Amino acid sequence: MIDNVLHGFTTILNPFTLLLMVSGILLGIFMGSIPGMTATMTVAVLLSFTFTMDPTNGMMLLLGIYGGAVYSGSIPAVLIRTPGTPSAAATIFDGYPLSQKGEAGRAIRISTVASFVGGIISVLGLIFFSPVIANAALRFRSPEFFALAFFGLTIIASVSSDSLTKGMMSGLLGMLVATVGIDPIAGFQRFTFGVPELLTGVQFIAVMIGLFGIAEGLKSYSEGIDRDGKKVDQEIEGIIPSLSDLKSIGPVSVMSGIGGVIIGAIPGAGGDIAAFITYNEATRWIKDATPSFGKGNVRGIAAAESGNNASTGGALIPTLTLGIPGDSVSAILIGALAVHDIQPGPALYQEQTGLLYEIFMGFLLIYVFILLFGLLGAHYWVRLINIRESLLWPAIFVLCVIGAIALRGNVFDAWIMLGAGAIGYVLRLRGYPLAPMVLGLILAPIAEENLRRSLSLSGGSLDIFYQSPIALIILLLSAGTLILPVFRKVSPGLSDIMS
């Protein structure tokens, strides 16, 4: 491992790689600081710029955006009670009350340090646990991979929104789109309608750009650009948190970081769920949490921010080891690797060990840069909130079109992207979450191919899934994941017990 770590550091310390890393972080902080500009949208729109880069450089740019955006989502959450990204929603509980007391700078400094702690813990978890999972997964056959993909589908459906039905329908729509093209087993055409460009299927990267770029932009326009008109005029002074604050947030940052890694590693959970759960757990085990939590307690900020940043590395664990995306951003990262003919999964640890450690070491360095930029530039980042969305969305629309065409040099992909944007806009208006559709689009081919291969091996008998202990356990977990939300809705008391 030491040789791999040294190799990873040596590679990413290339000046051009460092430049891309820093550019990604600054861009991520910029976009994450503006409410409505999510990490998923930013990564999806800028994915096309990595097509001509080597995989390491491309991943450093995208991971820099990912980490920077997740961190900076806390800045508007503290200052204007509006999270820059969904994962910063829990930061409002204590960040905004502290800001109202005139201590916005203190809240942002605490958020920065906790984000760093959570991020570092997540990368360490990624380094030490992902090889173990990948080695175990090397023994997986078709039944186990089908069970795993099915588990991912059930997770994203149940946690994607308040409505289980809408989450599942969105995921099913993604699965339906995934069936377009050549059948992977029999080789006949499906839903191509005589269009040659559809023979290779619908490019899910174009769909993601449309869903997270065009659809979000149209929704912003329909609701009125710059509708809130919230402006920040507070001055942020000071750079380093006080020693007493650091002592206060240390334990909760570490515990929430560990929790965030575990939650983030569950496919479909994401940073927003990680932040809410770690915040809730902090209120349980901190003795004097009540009644100070929710009224400007720095440990509340640390719990939420360490948890959501720790979910970033956690989300990469199933992404890299199993090929199952941990969240919507890691789904896009799968696309970034696929462009370079790199397929995430157990074999990746055998075939691309060098690339993996470059990613690990790069992500570790990204969080060091986030700590430096976050503390040194806090009084600049707060000004980003005042930038008008009406100036940004036209540029994003242009980047969406360029990105879709750059995918294969084919204008048809731009039409796919625009169509996905229109569908995504309608879904957003009706309250359907978009992430399940993308994850369904990615997981459905894995599930279908392994289901049909398993049934071929068993002569059509479902016994092949019961005879595999691993597949059986995963399928039982899937059933539990589907049933739990129903129980919680039917029995209000159960919700209290589980929360």
Short mmCIF file of C-alpha atoms in Angstrom, two decimals:
data_model
loop_
_atom_site.label_atom_id
_atom_site.label_comp_id
_atom_site.label_asym_id
_atom_site.label_seq_id
_atom_site.Cartn_x
_atom_site.Cartn_y
_atom_site.Cartn_z
CA MET A 1 0.00 0.00 0.00
CA ILE A 2 2.84 2.41 0.83
CA ASP A 3 4.20 2.14 -2.70
CA ASN A 4 0.75 2.85 -4.11
CA VAL A 5 0.31 5.85 -1.80
CA LEU A 6 3.68 7.27 -2.85
CA HIS A 7 2.81 6.68 -6.49
CA GLY A 8 -0.52 8.47 -6.01
CA PHE A 9 1.06 11.51 -4.38
CA THR A 10 3.85 11.68 -6.95
CA THR A 11 1.37 11.72 -9.81
CA ILE A 12 -1.07 14.29 -8.46
CA LEU A 13 1.70 16.72 -7.50
CA ASN A 14 2.08 17.43 -11.20
CA PRO A 15 1.55 21.22 -11.66
CA PHE A 16 -1.17 20.77 -14.28
CA THR A 17 -3.03 18.27 -12.08
CA LEU A 18 -2.78 20.63 -9.10
CA LEU A 19 -4.08 23.47 -11.27
CA LEU A 20 -7.11 21.43 -12.27
CA MET A 21 -7.69 20.39 -8.67
CA VAL A 22 -7.57 23.98 -7.40
CA SER A 23 -9.73 25.18 -10.31
CA GLY A 24 -12.32 22.54 -9.48
CA ILE A 25 -12.37 23.48 -5.79
CA LEU A 26 -12.76 27.20 -6.50
CA LEU A 27 -15.46 26.51 -9.07
CA GLY A 28 -17.22 24.18 -6.64
CA ILE A 29 -17.09 26.79 -3.86
CA PHE A 30 -18.39 29.41 -6.31
CA MET A 31 -21.35 27.33 -7.46
CA GLY A 32 -22.12 25.79 -4.07
CA SER A 33 -22.31 29.24 -2.49
CA ILE A 34 -25.20 30.23 -4.76
CA PRO A 35 -28.54 28.66 -3.74
CA GLY A 36 -29.96 26.59 -6.58
CA MET A 37 -26.58 25.70 -8.07
CA THR A 38 -26.02 22.15 -6.84
CA ALA A 39 -22.89 20.00 -6.92
CA THR A 40 -24.69 17.49 -9.15
CA MET A 41 -25.63 20.13 -11.69
CA THR A 42 -22.13 21.63 -11.75
CA VAL A 43 -20.38 18.29 -12.16
CA ALA A 44 -22.86 17.17 -14.86
CA VAL A 45 -22.51 20.36 -16.89
CA LEU A 46 -18.70 20.47 -16.70
CA LEU A 47 -18.20 16.75 -17.28
CA SER A 48 -17.64 17.34 -20.99
CA PHE A 49 -14.46 19.34 -20.28
CA THR A 50 -12.82 16.17 -18.98
CA PHE A 51 -13.37 14.13 -22.15
CA THR A 52 -9.99 15.07 -23.60
CA MET A 53 -8.10 14.79 -20.30
CA ASP A 54 -6.51 11.65 -18.93
CA PRO A 55 -8.66 9.94 -16.26
CA THR A 56 -6.63 11.24 -13.30
CA ASN A 57 -6.79 14.88 -14.36
CA GLY A 58 -10.47 14.61 -15.22
CA MET A 59 -11.31 13.06 -11.85
CA MET A 60 -9.31 15.71 -9.97
CA LEU A 61 -11.31 18.48 -11.65
CA LEU A 62 -14.65 16.79 -10.91
CA LEU A 63 -13.77 15.74 -7.36
CA GLY A 64 -12.56 19.27 -6.65
CA ILE A 65 -15.96 20.59 -7.77
CA TYR A 66 -17.71 17.91 -5.70
CA GLY A 67 -15.82 18.62 -2.47
CA GLY A 68 -15.88 22.39 -2.94
CA ALA A 69 -19.61 22.54 -3.61
CA VAL A 70 -20.56 20.27 -0.70
CA TYR A 71 -18.43 22.42 1.64
CA SER A 72 -19.63 25.83 0.44
CA GLY A 73 -23.32 24.93 0.57
CA SER A 74 -23.06 25.80 4.26
CA ILE A 75 -22.18 29.46 3.58
CA PRO A 76 -25.65 30.61 2.41
CA ALA A 77 -27.18 28.24 4.96
CA VAL A 78 -25.45 30.22 7.70
CA LEU A 79 -25.96 33.69 6.24
CA ILE A 80 -29.39 33.72 4.60
CA ARG A 81 -31.04 30.55 5.95
CA THR A 82 -30.99 28.97 2.48
CA PRO A 83 -28.70 25.97 1.82
CA GLY A 84 -26.49 26.31 -1.22
CA THR A 85 -26.78 22.55 -1.74
CA PRO A 86 -29.34 20.11 -0.25
CA SER A 87 -26.67 18.52 1.94
CA ALA A 88 -26.28 21.79 3.86
CA ALA A 89 -29.94 21.95 4.91
CA ALA A 90 -29.21 20.65 8.43
CA THR A 91 -26.54 23.33 8.89
CA ILE A 92 -29.29 25.94 9.02
CA PHE A 93 -30.49 24.70 12.43
CA ASP A 94 -27.52 26.14 14.30
CA GLY A 95 -25.64 28.10 11.65
CA TYR A 96 -28.34 30.70 11.01
CA PRO A 97 -29.12 31.40 14.70
CA LEU A 98 -25.40 31.95 15.26
CA SER A 99 -25.33 34.33 12.31
CA GLN A 100 -28.29 36.24 13.75
CA LYS A 101 -26.23 36.77 16.89
CA GLY A 102 -23.58 38.50 14.77
CA GLU A 103 -21.25 35.47 14.78
CA ALA A 104 -21.49 34.43 11.12
CA GLY A 105 -17.70 34.35 10.80
CA ARG A 106 -17.44 31.96 13.73
CA ALA A 107 -20.11 29.70 12.20
CA ILE A 108 -18.34 29.59 8.83
CA ARG A 109 -14.97 28.84 10.42
CA ILE A 110 -16.51 25.99 12.40
CA SER A 111 -18.18 24.71 9.24
CA THR A 112 -14.85 24.79 7.37
CA VAL A 113 -12.93 22.85 10.02
CA ALA A 114 -15.72 20.27 10.44
CA SER A 115 -15.94 19.84 6.66
CA PHE A 116 -12.20 19.19 6.58
CA VAL A 117 -12.39 16.62 9.39
CA GLY A 118 -15.35 14.83 7.77
CA GLY A 119 -13.70 14.88 4.36
CA ILE A 120 -10.40 13.48 5.62
CA ILE A 121 -12.17 10.71 7.55
CA SER A 122 -14.15 9.82 4.44
CA VAL A 123 -11.02 9.51 2.29
CA LEU A 124 -9.33 7.36 4.95
CA GLY A 125 -12.42 5.14 4.98
CA LEU A 126 -12.26 4.95 1.22
CA ILE A 127 -8.57 3.97 1.29
CA PHE A 128 -8.83 1.28 3.96
CA PHE A 129 -12.26 -0.26 3.36
CA SER A 130 -12.76 -0.17 -0.38
CA PRO A 131 -10.00 -2.73 -1.17
CA VAL A 132 -11.56 -5.13 1.34
CA ILE A 133 -15.01 -4.76 -0.26
CA ALA A 134 -13.55 -5.07 -3.74
CA ASN A 135 -11.73 -8.29 -2.82
CA ALA A 136 -14.93 -9.77 -1.41
CA ALA A 137 -16.85 -8.65 -4.48
CA LEU A 138 -14.42 -10.49 -6.77
CA ARG A 139 -16.27 -13.67 -5.74
CA PHE A 140 -19.58 -12.18 -6.85
CA ARG A 141 -21.36 -13.88 -9.75
CA SER A 142 -24.45 -12.87 -11.65
CA PRO A 143 -26.94 -13.61 -8.79
CA GLU A 144 -24.98 -11.45 -6.35
CA PHE A 145 -24.61 -8.60 -8.82
CA PHE A 146 -28.32 -8.70 -9.63
CA ALA A 147 -29.16 -8.62 -5.92
CA LEU A 148 -26.79 -5.70 -5.40
CA ALA A 149 -28.24 -3.69 -8.28
CA PHE A 150 -31.76 -4.44 -7.04
CA PHE A 151 -30.73 -3.29 -3.56
CA GLY A 152 -29.49 -0.02 -5.04
CA LEU A 153 -32.78 0.49 -6.84
CA THR A 154 -34.83 -0.07 -3.71
CA ILE A 155 -32.67 2.32 -1.71
CA ILE A 156 -32.91 5.18 -4.16
CA ALA A 157 -36.66 4.77 -4.45
CA SER A 158 -37.31 4.84 -0.72
CA VAL A 159 -35.05 7.69 0.29
CA SER A 160 -35.35 10.00 -2.67
CA SER A 161 -38.32 12.08 -1.49
CA ASP A 162 -41.29 12.29 0.81
CA SER A 163 -43.30 10.24 -1.67
CA LEU A 164 -42.26 6.61 -2.07
CA THR A 165 -44.51 6.31 -5.10
CA LYS A 166 -42.97 9.28 -6.89
CA GLY A 167 -39.46 8.10 -6.11
CA MET A 168 -40.19 4.64 -7.49
CA MET A 169 -41.90 6.03 -10.59
CA SER A 170 -38.94 8.25 -11.30
CA GLY A 171 -36.61 5.27 -10.93
CA LEU A 172 -38.82 3.13 -13.18
CA LEU A 173 -38.78 5.85 -15.83
CA GLY A 174 -34.99 5.72 -15.77
CA MET A 175 -35.09 1.93 -16.07
CA LEU A 176 -37.43 2.20 -19.05
CA VAL A 177 -35.10 4.60 -20.84
CA ALA A 178 -32.24 2.18 -20.15
CA THR A 179 -33.95 -0.52 -22.23
CA VAL A 180 -33.54 1.50 -25.44
CA GLY A 181 -30.98 0.06 -27.86
CA ILE A 182 -29.60 -3.41 -28.58
CA ASP A 183 -30.69 -6.16 -26.19
CA PRO A 184 -27.55 -7.17 -24.21
CA ILE A 185 -28.31 -10.92 -24.31
CA ALA A 186 -30.41 -11.66 -27.41
CA GLY A 187 -29.08 -8.85 -29.60
CA PHE A 188 -32.37 -7.57 -31.06
CA GLN A 189 -33.43 -3.93 -31.18
CA ARG A 190 -35.63 -2.40 -28.46
CA PHE A 191 -37.51 0.90 -28.69
CA THR A 192 -35.22 2.32 -31.35
CA PHE A 193 -38.13 3.31 -33.65
CA GLY A 194 -35.84 2.99 -36.65
CA VAL A 195 -33.51 5.72 -35.41
CA PRO A 196 -29.90 4.55 -36.01
CA GLU A 197 -28.51 6.80 -33.26
CA LEU A 198 -30.57 4.87 -30.69
CA LEU A 199 -28.99 1.50 -31.53
CA THR A 200 -26.28 2.13 -28.96
CA GLY A 201 -28.86 3.23 -26.42
CA VAL A 202 -29.57 6.58 -24.81
CA GLN A 203 -26.37 8.21 -23.59
CA PHE A 204 -26.96 8.60 -19.87
CA ILE A 205 -24.44 11.43 -19.64
CA ALA A 206 -26.59 13.50 -22.03
CA VAL A 207 -29.65 12.63 -19.95
CA MET A 208 -27.89 13.72 -16.75
CA ILE A 209 -26.80 17.03 -18.28
CA GLY A 210 -30.40 17.66 -19.33
CA LEU A 211 -31.94 16.65 -16.01
CA PHE A 212 -29.56 18.54 -13.77
CA GLY A 213 -28.71 21.46 -16.05
CA ILE A 214 -31.62 22.32 -18.33
CA ALA A 215 -34.45 21.14 -16.05
CA GLU A 216 -33.10 22.96 -12.99
CA GLY A 217 -32.59 26.12 -15.03
CA LEU A 218 -36.11 26.02 -16.44
CA LYS A 219 -37.50 25.53 -12.95
CA SER A 220 -35.53 28.53 -11.70
CA TYR A 221 -36.89 30.67 -14.53
CA SER A 222 -40.44 29.48 -13.91
CA GLU A 223 -40.17 30.46 -10.23
CA GLY A 224 -38.57 33.80 -11.02
CA ILE A 225 -34.84 34.27 -11.24
CA ASP A 226 -33.32 36.03 -8.23
CA ARG A 227 -36.74 35.82 -6.62
CA ASP A 228 -35.50 35.92 -3.05
CA GLY A 229 -33.40 39.01 -3.38
CA LYS A 230 -31.55 38.15 -0.19
CA LYS A 231 -28.36 40.12 0.13
CA VAL A 232 -25.45 39.70 2.48
CA ASP A 233 -23.81 42.73 3.97
CA GLN A 234 -22.08 41.12 6.95
CA GLU A 235 -18.34 41.43 7.30
CA ILE A 236 -16.53 38.17 8.10
CA GLU A 237 -13.51 38.78 10.29
CA GLY A 238 -10.86 36.43 11.62
CA ILE A 239 -9.45 33.27 10.10
CA ILE A 240 -8.68 30.62 12.71
CA PRO A 241 -11.36 29.22 15.07
CA SER A 242 -10.67 29.70 18.77
CA LEU A 243 -9.03 26.90 20.73
CA SER A 244 -12.15 26.45 22.87
CA ASP A 245 -14.29 26.02 19.74
CA LEU A 246 -11.86 23.47 18.31
CA LYS A 247 -11.95 21.48 21.56
CA SER A 248 -15.73 21.67 21.60
CA ILE A 249 -16.28 20.41 18.04
CA GLY A 250 -13.44 17.85 17.91
CA PRO A 251 -15.27 14.74 19.21
CA VAL A 252 -18.55 15.46 17.42
CA SER A 253 -16.73 16.11 14.14
CA VAL A 254 -14.92 12.77 14.35
CA MET A 255 -18.04 10.80 15.33
CA SER A 256 -20.17 12.47 12.68
CA GLY A 257 -17.44 11.89 10.12
CA ILE A 258 -17.48 8.17 10.83
CA GLY A 259 -21.27 8.14 10.67
CA GLY A 260 -21.23 10.13 7.43
CA VAL A 261 -18.90 7.62 5.76
CA ILE A 262 -21.18 4.71 6.69
CA ILE A 263 -24.36 6.49 5.55
CA GLY A 264 -22.71 7.79 2.40
CA ALA A 265 -21.66 4.25 1.47
CA ILE A 266 -25.33 3.21 1.27
CA PRO A 267 -26.31 3.58 -2.40
CA GLY A 268 -28.74 6.43 -2.85
CA ALA A 269 -28.45 7.90 0.66
CA GLY A 270 -26.42 11.03 -0.14
CA GLY A 271 -25.10 13.96 1.86
CA ASP A 272 -28.44 15.45 2.91
CA ILE A 273 -29.51 12.25 4.67
CA ALA A 274 -26.04 11.86 6.19
CA ALA A 275 -26.19 15.40 7.58
CA PHE A 276 -29.64 15.00 9.12
CA ILE A 277 -28.82 11.63 10.68
CA THR A 278 -25.47 12.70 12.13
CA TYR A 279 -27.06 15.90 13.46
CA ASN A 280 -29.85 13.88 15.05
CA GLU A 281 -27.41 11.41 16.57
CA ALA A 282 -25.32 14.26 17.97
CA THR A 283 -28.37 15.52 19.84
CA ARG A 284 -28.69 12.04 21.37
CA TRP A 285 -25.19 11.46 22.72
CA ILE A 286 -24.16 15.00 23.66
CA LYS A 287 -25.40 15.44 27.23
CA ASP A 288 -26.19 19.14 27.15
CA ALA A 289 -27.47 19.21 23.56
CA THR A 290 -30.96 20.11 24.70
CA PRO A 291 -31.99 22.89 24.60
CA SER A 292 -28.91 24.58 23.04
CA PHE A 293 -29.05 22.65 19.73
CA GLY A 294 -31.05 24.60 17.20
CA LYS A 295 -30.17 27.90 18.83
CA GLY A 296 -26.61 28.42 17.60
CA ASN A 297 -24.59 25.55 19.07
CA VAL A 298 -21.27 25.16 17.22
CA ARG A 299 -21.39 21.40 17.77
CA GLY A 300 -24.63 21.26 15.78
CA ILE A 301 -22.89 22.93 12.83
CA ALA A 302 -19.95 20.56 13.17
CA ALA A 303 -22.19 17.47 13.27
CA ALA A 304 -24.05 18.42 10.10
CA GLU A 305 -21.02 19.60 8.13
CA SER A 306 -18.74 16.74 9.11
CA GLY A 307 -21.51 14.27 8.27
CA ASN A 308 -22.32 15.63 4.81
CA ASN A 309 -18.68 16.03 3.76
CA ALA A 310 -17.86 12.54 5.03
CA SER A 311 -20.57 11.17 2.77
CA THR A 312 -18.53 12.18 -0.30
CA GLY A 313 -15.82 9.57 0.25
CA GLY A 314 -18.41 7.12 1.52
CA ALA A 315 -20.38 7.46 -1.71
CA LEU A 316 -17.26 6.56 -3.68
CA ILE A 317 -16.88 3.22 -1.86
CA PRO A 318 -19.77 1.39 -3.62
CA THR A 319 -19.10 3.41 -6.77
CA LEU A 320 -15.52 2.25 -7.21
CA THR A 321 -15.76 -1.21 -5.65
CA LEU A 322 -19.11 -2.42 -6.99
CA GLY A 323 -20.00 -0.04 -9.81
CA ILE A 324 -23.10 0.98 -7.83
CA PRO A 325 -23.29 4.79 -7.45
CA GLY A 326 -23.51 6.06 -3.89
CA ASP A 327 -25.28 9.27 -4.90
CA SER A 328 -26.13 11.30 -7.99
CA VAL A 329 -22.67 12.90 -8.21
CA SER A 330 -20.90 9.56 -8.07
CA ALA A 331 -23.28 8.38 -10.80
CA ILE A 332 -21.88 11.12 -12.99
CA LEU A 333 -18.34 10.13 -12.01
CA ILE A 334 -19.11 6.65 -13.34
CA GLY A 335 -19.89 8.35 -16.64
CA ALA A 336 -16.61 10.25 -16.47
CA LEU A 337 -14.70 6.98 -16.13
CA ALA A 338 -16.81 5.25 -18.78
CA VAL A 339 -15.76 7.88 -21.32
CA HIS A 340 -12.22 6.55 -20.88
CA ASP A 341 -13.37 2.90 -21.14
CA ILE A 342 -12.84 2.38 -17.41
CA GLN A 343 -15.58 0.33 -15.75
CA PRO A 344 -15.87 0.80 -11.96
CA GLY A 345 -16.23 -2.49 -10.07
CA PRO A 346 -14.20 -5.18 -8.31
CA ALA A 347 -11.88 -5.65 -11.28
CA LEU A 348 -10.88 -1.99 -11.10
CA TYR A 349 -8.68 -2.79 -8.10
CA GLN A 350 -6.85 -5.43 -10.11
CA GLU A 351 -6.52 -3.50 -13.35
CA GLN A 352 -6.24 0.18 -12.34
CA THR A 353 -4.58 0.20 -8.91
CA GLY A 354 -2.42 3.18 -9.84
CA LEU A 355 -5.41 5.27 -10.94
CA LEU A 356 -7.31 4.44 -7.76
CA TYR A 357 -4.53 5.61 -5.47
CA GLU A 358 -4.13 8.75 -7.54
CA ILE A 359 -7.84 9.41 -6.92
CA PHE A 360 -7.48 8.64 -3.20
CA MET A 361 -4.47 10.87 -2.67
CA GLY A 362 -5.96 13.60 -4.84
CA PHE A 363 -9.20 13.59 -2.84
CA LEU A 364 -7.17 13.78 0.38
CA LEU A 365 -5.29 16.82 -0.93
CA ILE A 366 -8.55 18.41 -2.10
CA TYR A 367 -9.82 18.56 1.47
CA VAL A 368 -6.54 20.13 2.63
CA PHE A 369 -7.01 22.83 -0.01
CA ILE A 370 -10.66 23.26 1.04
CA LEU A 371 -9.52 23.94 4.61
CA LEU A 372 -7.00 26.56 3.41
CA PHE A 373 -9.31 28.24 0.90
CA GLY A 374 -12.27 28.08 3.25
CA LEU A 375 -10.48 29.82 6.13
CA LEU A 376 -8.46 32.31 4.07
CA GLY A 377 -11.25 33.27 1.66
CA ALA A 378 -14.33 33.22 3.89
CA HIS A 379 -14.93 36.95 3.61
CA TYR A 380 -14.80 36.66 -0.19
CA TRP A 381 -17.05 33.61 -0.51
CA VAL A 382 -19.94 35.30 1.31
CA ARG A 383 -20.08 37.89 -1.48
CA LEU A 384 -20.81 35.16 -4.02
CA ILE A 385 -24.33 34.87 -2.62
CA ASN A 386 -25.14 38.28 -4.08
CA ILE A 387 -24.41 37.15 -7.67
CA ARG A 388 -27.60 37.10 -9.72
CA GLU A 389 -28.76 33.73 -11.06
CA SER A 390 -30.00 35.48 -14.20
CA LEU A 391 -26.37 36.00 -15.18
CA LEU A 392 -25.40 32.37 -14.63
CA TRP A 393 -28.17 30.28 -16.15
CA PRO A 394 -27.74 31.45 -19.80
CA ALA A 395 -24.07 30.47 -19.60
CA ILE A 396 -25.00 27.12 -18.06
CA PHE A 397 -27.48 26.43 -20.87
CA VAL A 398 -24.77 27.03 -23.46
CA LEU A 399 -22.38 24.74 -21.58
CA CYS A 400 -25.08 22.05 -21.49
CA VAL A 401 -25.43 22.08 -25.28
CA ILE A 402 -21.66 22.11 -25.83
CA GLY A 403 -21.21 19.29 -23.34
CA ALA A 404 -23.86 17.08 -24.93
CA ILE A 405 -22.42 17.50 -28.42
CA ALA A 406 -18.85 16.99 -27.17
CA LEU A 407 -19.86 13.60 -25.76
CA ARG A 408 -19.58 11.86 -29.13
CA GLY A 409 -19.41 14.77 -31.55
CA ASN A 410 -23.04 14.02 -32.36
CA VAL A 411 -25.79 16.66 -32.48
CA PHE A 412 -28.35 13.92 -31.74
CA ASP A 413 -27.08 13.78 -28.15
CA ALA A 414 -27.92 17.46 -27.77
CA TRP A 415 -31.54 16.66 -28.69
CA ILE A 416 -31.51 13.81 -26.16
CA MET A 417 -30.19 16.26 -23.57
CA LEU A 418 -32.86 18.85 -24.36
CA GLY A 419 -35.58 16.18 -24.30
CA ALA A 420 -34.34 14.96 -20.92
CA GLY A 421 -34.32 18.56 -19.72
CA ALA A 422 -37.95 19.04 -20.77
CA ILE A 423 -39.02 15.78 -19.11
CA GLY A 424 -37.03 16.64 -16.01
CA TYR A 425 -38.68 20.07 -15.83
CA VAL A 426 -42.15 18.51 -15.90
CA LEU A 427 -41.13 15.97 -13.27
CA ARG A 428 -39.75 18.71 -11.01
CA LEU A 429 -42.96 20.71 -11.35
CA ARG A 430 -44.93 17.64 -10.28
CA GLY A 431 -42.64 16.96 -7.33
CA TYR A 432 -40.87 13.91 -8.74
CA PRO A 433 -37.20 13.61 -7.69
CA LEU A 434 -34.71 13.39 -10.56
CA ALA A 435 -31.87 11.47 -8.94
CA PRO A 436 -33.77 8.12 -8.91
CA MET A 437 -34.26 8.41 -12.65
CA VAL A 438 -30.54 8.73 -13.26
CA LEU A 439 -29.65 5.96 -10.87
CA GLY A 440 -32.34 3.75 -12.42
CA LEU A 441 -30.80 4.49 -15.79
CA ILE A 442 -27.42 3.28 -14.55
CA LEU A 443 -28.50 0.35 -12.39
CA ALA A 444 -31.14 -1.13 -14.69
CA PRO A 445 -28.69 -2.54 -17.27
CA ILE A 446 -26.66 -4.15 -14.46
CA ALA A 447 -29.79 -5.65 -12.92
CA GLU A 448 -31.26 -6.83 -16.22
CA GLU A 449 -28.12 -8.41 -17.60
CA ASN A 450 -27.30 -10.27 -14.39
CA LEU A 451 -30.91 -11.37 -13.82
CA ARG A 452 -31.19 -12.86 -17.29
CA ARG A 453 -27.75 -14.46 -17.08
CA SER A 454 -28.63 -15.98 -13.71
CA LEU A 455 -31.90 -17.37 -15.02
CA SER A 456 -30.08 -18.79 -18.04
CA LEU A 457 -27.64 -20.58 -15.75
CA SER A 458 -30.45 -21.97 -13.58
CA GLY A 459 -32.70 -22.95 -16.46
CA GLY A 460 -35.25 -20.32 -15.45
CA SER A 461 -35.41 -21.27 -11.76
CA LEU A 462 -35.32 -18.57 -9.08
CA ASP A 463 -33.59 -21.04 -6.75
CA ILE A 464 -30.23 -19.68 -7.90
CA PHE A 465 -30.85 -16.55 -5.79
CA TYR A 466 -31.84 -18.55 -2.68
CA GLN A 467 -28.85 -20.88 -3.02
CA SER A 468 -26.43 -17.97 -2.80
CA PRO A 469 -26.24 -16.78 0.85
CA ILE A 470 -24.86 -13.39 -0.17
CA ALA A 471 -27.55 -12.79 -2.79
CA LEU A 472 -30.23 -13.95 -0.38
CA ILE A 473 -29.07 -11.57 2.37
CA ILE A 474 -28.91 -8.65 -0.04
CA LEU A 475 -32.40 -9.42 -1.39
CA LEU A 476 -33.77 -9.60 2.17
CA LEU A 477 -32.18 -6.22 2.89
CA SER A 478 -33.83 -4.92 -0.27
CA ALA A 479 -37.21 -6.16 0.90
CA GLY A 480 -36.67 -4.52 4.27
CA THR A 481 -35.71 -1.26 2.60
CA LEU A 482 -38.95 -1.25 0.64
CA ILE A 483 -41.14 -2.26 3.56
CA LEU A 484 -39.68 0.13 6.16
CA PRO A 485 -41.04 3.38 4.64
CA VAL A 486 -44.48 1.78 4.37
CA PHE A 487 -44.39 0.74 8.04
CA ARG A 488 -43.24 4.17 9.09
CA LYS A 489 -46.13 5.77 7.24
CA VAL A 490 -48.71 3.30 8.56
CA SER A 491 -47.46 3.43 12.14
CA PRO A 492 -46.67 6.99 13.30
CA GLY A 493 -45.24 5.62 16.52
CA LEU A 494 -42.63 3.64 14.63
CA SER A 495 -41.28 6.84 13.11
CA ASP A 496 -40.58 8.18 16.57
CA ILE A 497 -38.83 4.99 17.56
CA MET A 498 -36.64 4.94 14.46
CA SER A 499 -35.78 8.64 14.63
#
